[in-house]
Tab-separated table of C-alpha atoms in Angstrom:
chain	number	residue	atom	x	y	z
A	11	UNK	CA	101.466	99.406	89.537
A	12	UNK	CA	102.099	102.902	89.279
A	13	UNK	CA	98.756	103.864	87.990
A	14	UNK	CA	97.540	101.752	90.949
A	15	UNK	CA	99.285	103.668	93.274
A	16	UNK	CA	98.234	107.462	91.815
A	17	UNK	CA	94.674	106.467	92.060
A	18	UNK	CA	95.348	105.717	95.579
A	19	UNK	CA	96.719	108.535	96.502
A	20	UNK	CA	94.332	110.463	93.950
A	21	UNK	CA	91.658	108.612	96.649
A	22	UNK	CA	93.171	109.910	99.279
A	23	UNK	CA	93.683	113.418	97.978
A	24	UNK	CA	90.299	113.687	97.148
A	25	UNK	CA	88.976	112.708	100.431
A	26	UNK	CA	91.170	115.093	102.610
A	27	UNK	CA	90.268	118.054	100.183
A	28	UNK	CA	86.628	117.185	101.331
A	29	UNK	CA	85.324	115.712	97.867
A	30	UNK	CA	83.267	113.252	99.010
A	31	UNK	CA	81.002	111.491	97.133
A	32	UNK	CA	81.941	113.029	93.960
A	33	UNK	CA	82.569	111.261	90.690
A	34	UNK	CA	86.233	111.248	89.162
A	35	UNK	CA	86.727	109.553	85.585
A	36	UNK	CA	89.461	107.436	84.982
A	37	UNK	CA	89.732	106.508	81.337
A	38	UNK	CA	86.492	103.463	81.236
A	39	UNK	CA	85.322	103.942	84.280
A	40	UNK	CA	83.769	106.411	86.767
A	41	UNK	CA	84.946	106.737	90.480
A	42	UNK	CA	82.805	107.763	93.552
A	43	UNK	CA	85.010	108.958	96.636
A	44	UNK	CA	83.167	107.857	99.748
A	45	UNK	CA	83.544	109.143	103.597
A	46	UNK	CA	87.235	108.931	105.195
A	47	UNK	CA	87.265	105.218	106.477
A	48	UNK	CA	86.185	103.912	103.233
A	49	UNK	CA	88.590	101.238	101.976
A	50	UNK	CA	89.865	100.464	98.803
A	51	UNK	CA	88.853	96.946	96.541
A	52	UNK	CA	91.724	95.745	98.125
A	53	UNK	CA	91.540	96.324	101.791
A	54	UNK	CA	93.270	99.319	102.148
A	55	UNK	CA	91.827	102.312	104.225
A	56	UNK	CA	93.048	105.919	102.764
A	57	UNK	CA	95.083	106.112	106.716
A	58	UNK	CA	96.314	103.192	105.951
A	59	UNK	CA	97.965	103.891	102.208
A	60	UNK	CA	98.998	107.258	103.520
A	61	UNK	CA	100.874	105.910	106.670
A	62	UNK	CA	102.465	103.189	104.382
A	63	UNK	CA	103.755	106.000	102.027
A	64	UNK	CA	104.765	108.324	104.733
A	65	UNK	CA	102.385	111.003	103.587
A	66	UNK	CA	102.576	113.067	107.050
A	67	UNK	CA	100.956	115.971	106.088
A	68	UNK	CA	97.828	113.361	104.707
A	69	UNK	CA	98.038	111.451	107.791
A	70	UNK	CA	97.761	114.860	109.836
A	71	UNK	CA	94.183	115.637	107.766
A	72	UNK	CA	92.868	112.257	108.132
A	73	UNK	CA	93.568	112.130	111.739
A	74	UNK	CA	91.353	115.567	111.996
A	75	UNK	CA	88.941	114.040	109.857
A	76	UNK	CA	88.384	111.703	112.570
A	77	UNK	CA	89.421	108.481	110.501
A	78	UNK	CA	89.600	105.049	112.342
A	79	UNK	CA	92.808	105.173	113.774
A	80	UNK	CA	92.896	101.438	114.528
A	81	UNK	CA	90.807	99.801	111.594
A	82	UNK	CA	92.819	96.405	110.446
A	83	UNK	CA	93.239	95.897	107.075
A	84	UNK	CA	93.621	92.351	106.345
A	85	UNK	CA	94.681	91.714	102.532
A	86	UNK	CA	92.844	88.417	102.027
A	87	UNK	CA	92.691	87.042	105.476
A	88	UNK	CA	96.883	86.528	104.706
A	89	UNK	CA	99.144	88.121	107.231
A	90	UNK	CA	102.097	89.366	105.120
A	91	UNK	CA	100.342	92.158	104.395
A	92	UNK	CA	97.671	94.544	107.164
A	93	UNK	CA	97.774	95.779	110.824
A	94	UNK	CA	96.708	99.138	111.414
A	95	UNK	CA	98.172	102.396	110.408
A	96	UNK	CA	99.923	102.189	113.754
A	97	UNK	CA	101.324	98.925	112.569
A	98	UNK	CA	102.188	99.936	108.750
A	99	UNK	CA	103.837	103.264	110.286
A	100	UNK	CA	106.280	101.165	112.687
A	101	UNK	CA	107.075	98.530	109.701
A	102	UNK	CA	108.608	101.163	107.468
A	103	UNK	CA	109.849	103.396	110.078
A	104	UNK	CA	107.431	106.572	109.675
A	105	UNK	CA	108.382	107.658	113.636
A	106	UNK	CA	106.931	110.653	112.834
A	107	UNK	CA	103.831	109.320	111.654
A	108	UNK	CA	103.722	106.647	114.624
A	109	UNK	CA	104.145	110.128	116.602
A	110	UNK	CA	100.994	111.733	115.457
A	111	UNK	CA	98.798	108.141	115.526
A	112	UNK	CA	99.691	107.961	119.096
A	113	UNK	CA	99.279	111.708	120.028
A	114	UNK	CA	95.303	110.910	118.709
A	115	UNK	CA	95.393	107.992	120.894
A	116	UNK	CA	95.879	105.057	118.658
A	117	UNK	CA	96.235	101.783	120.158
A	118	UNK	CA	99.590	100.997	121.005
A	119	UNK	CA	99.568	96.858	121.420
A	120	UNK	CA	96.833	96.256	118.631
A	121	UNK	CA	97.991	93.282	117.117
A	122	UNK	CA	97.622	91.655	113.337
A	123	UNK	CA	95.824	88.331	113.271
A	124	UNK	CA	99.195	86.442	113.256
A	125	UNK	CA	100.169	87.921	117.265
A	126	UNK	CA	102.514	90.529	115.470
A	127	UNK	CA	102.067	93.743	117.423
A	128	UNK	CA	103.436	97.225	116.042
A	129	UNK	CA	106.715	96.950	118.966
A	130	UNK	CA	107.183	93.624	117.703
A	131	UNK	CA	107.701	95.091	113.464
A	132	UNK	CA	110.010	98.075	114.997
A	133	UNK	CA	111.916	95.550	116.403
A	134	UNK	CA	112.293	93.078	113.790
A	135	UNK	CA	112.708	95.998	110.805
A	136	UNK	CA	115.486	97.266	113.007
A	137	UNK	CA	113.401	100.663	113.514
A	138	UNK	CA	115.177	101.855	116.877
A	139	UNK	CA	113.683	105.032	117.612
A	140	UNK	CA	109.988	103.749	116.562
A	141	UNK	CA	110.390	100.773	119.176
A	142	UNK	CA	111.624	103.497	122.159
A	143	UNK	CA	108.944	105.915	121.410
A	144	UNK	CA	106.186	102.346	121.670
A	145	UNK	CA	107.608	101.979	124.714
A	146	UNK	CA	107.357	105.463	126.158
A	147	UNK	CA	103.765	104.811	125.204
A	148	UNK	CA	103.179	101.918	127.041
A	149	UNK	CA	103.548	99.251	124.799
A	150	UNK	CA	103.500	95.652	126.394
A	151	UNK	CA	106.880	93.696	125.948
A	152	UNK	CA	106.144	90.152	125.965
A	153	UNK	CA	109.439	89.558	128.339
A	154	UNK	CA	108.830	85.461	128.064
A	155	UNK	CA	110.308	85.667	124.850
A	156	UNK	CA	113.918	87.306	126.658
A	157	UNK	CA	116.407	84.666	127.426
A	158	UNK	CA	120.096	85.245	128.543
A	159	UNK	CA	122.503	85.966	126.222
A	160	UNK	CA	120.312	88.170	123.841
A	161	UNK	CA	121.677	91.458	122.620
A	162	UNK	CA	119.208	94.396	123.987
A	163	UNK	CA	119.300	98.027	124.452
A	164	UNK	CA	118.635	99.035	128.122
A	165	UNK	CA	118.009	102.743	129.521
A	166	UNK	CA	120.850	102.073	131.955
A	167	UNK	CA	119.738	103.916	134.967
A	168	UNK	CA	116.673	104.419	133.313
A	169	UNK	CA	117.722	107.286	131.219
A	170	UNK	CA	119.916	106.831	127.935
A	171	UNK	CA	119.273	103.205	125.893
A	172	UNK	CA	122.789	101.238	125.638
A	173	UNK	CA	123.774	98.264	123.633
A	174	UNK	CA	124.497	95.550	126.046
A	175	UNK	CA	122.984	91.590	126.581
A	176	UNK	CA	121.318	89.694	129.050
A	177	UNK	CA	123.204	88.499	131.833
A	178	UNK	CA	121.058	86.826	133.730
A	179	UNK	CA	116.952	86.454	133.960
A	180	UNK	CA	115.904	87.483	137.629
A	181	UNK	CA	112.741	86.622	137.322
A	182	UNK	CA	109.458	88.675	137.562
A	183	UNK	CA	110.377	90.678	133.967
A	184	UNK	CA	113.516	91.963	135.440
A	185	UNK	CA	117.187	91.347	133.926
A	186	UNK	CA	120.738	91.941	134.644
A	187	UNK	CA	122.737	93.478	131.905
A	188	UNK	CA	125.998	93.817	130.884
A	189	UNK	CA	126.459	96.380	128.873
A	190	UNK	CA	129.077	96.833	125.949
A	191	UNK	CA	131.069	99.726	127.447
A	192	UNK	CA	131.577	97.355	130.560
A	193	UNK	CA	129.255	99.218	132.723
A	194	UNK	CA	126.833	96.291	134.680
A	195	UNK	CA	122.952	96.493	136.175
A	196	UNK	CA	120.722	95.098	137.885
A	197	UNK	CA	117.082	93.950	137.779
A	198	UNK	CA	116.387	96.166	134.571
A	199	UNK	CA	112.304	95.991	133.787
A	200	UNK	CA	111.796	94.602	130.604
A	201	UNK	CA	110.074	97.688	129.716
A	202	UNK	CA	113.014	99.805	129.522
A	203	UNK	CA	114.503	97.388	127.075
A	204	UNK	CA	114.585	97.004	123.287
């Protein structure tokens, strides 16, 4: 596994140093490193391994390189594993990473085969500041899925994100909360909460 993963990032390496198409040897058998969206055997663009690893400074080369921002890798066809780099970035928390996809204009909402979108990992990895900085980009919040009763963070007065729950549903996307310090609002958009 560890081999695996330093000819990986040997891959990668290569590719952002601008050694394309040359020949590496690794014990029985000879390498060619192709252009910068070239994936691996297993699926696995060189963006991709490098946002999953939190390689920023890689990530930053690639992205000049002009690498595919929102190529999915799909492992198999299975969904445990893929998404884009947007989406691997936001699973393990890389905000900084999920920073510089965005700046270049990555999709926000593009979503794995299974309807997971790269808000919807933040959210469910517990990655708080990844999921506010998807939603200062625009990312879609499927509000359907907010009933009363769930625990949220709002931007109360559309400012500072508080712990609080749903009071009531008002319709249209729009909530009342009550928040935790005791403070209440009204019609919140389901955009400004997590």
């Amino acid at each position: 596994l560890i081999a695996q993963r330093n000819r990986e990032l040997w891959h990668v390496a290569n590719i952002v140093g601008g050694m394309v198409e040359k020949k590496f040897n690794y014990g029985d058998a000879d390498r060619v490193f192709h252009p910068v969206d070239r994936a691996r055997q297993n699926g696995a663009t060189p963006l991709w391994v490098a946002c999953q690893q939190g390689h920023n400074e890689i990530v930053a080369k690639l992205i000049a390189a002009n690498a595919d921002l929102d190529k999915n890798f799909a492992r198999g066809g299975g969904s445990r594993y893929g998404g884009t780099p947007l989406f691997i970035a936001c699973e393990k928390g890389h905000a900084e990473i999920a920073t510089k996809l965005l700046a270049a204009n990555a999709s926000v909402d593009q979503a794995k085969d299974d309807g997971a979108t790269p808000l919807y990992i933040a959210c469910q990895k517990g990655h708080v500041d990844v999921a506010r900085l998807l939603l200062e980009r625009g990312a879609v919040v499927d509000s359907s899925a907010l009933c009363e009763g769930d625990r949220v963070e709002a931007k109360y007065q559309g400012r500072k994100y508080y712990p609080g729950k749903i009071s009531r549903d008002c319709g249209e996307g729009k909530y009342d909360i009550a928040y935790d310090d005791g403070d209440n609002e009204t019609a919140v958009e389901a955009l400004s909460l997590i």
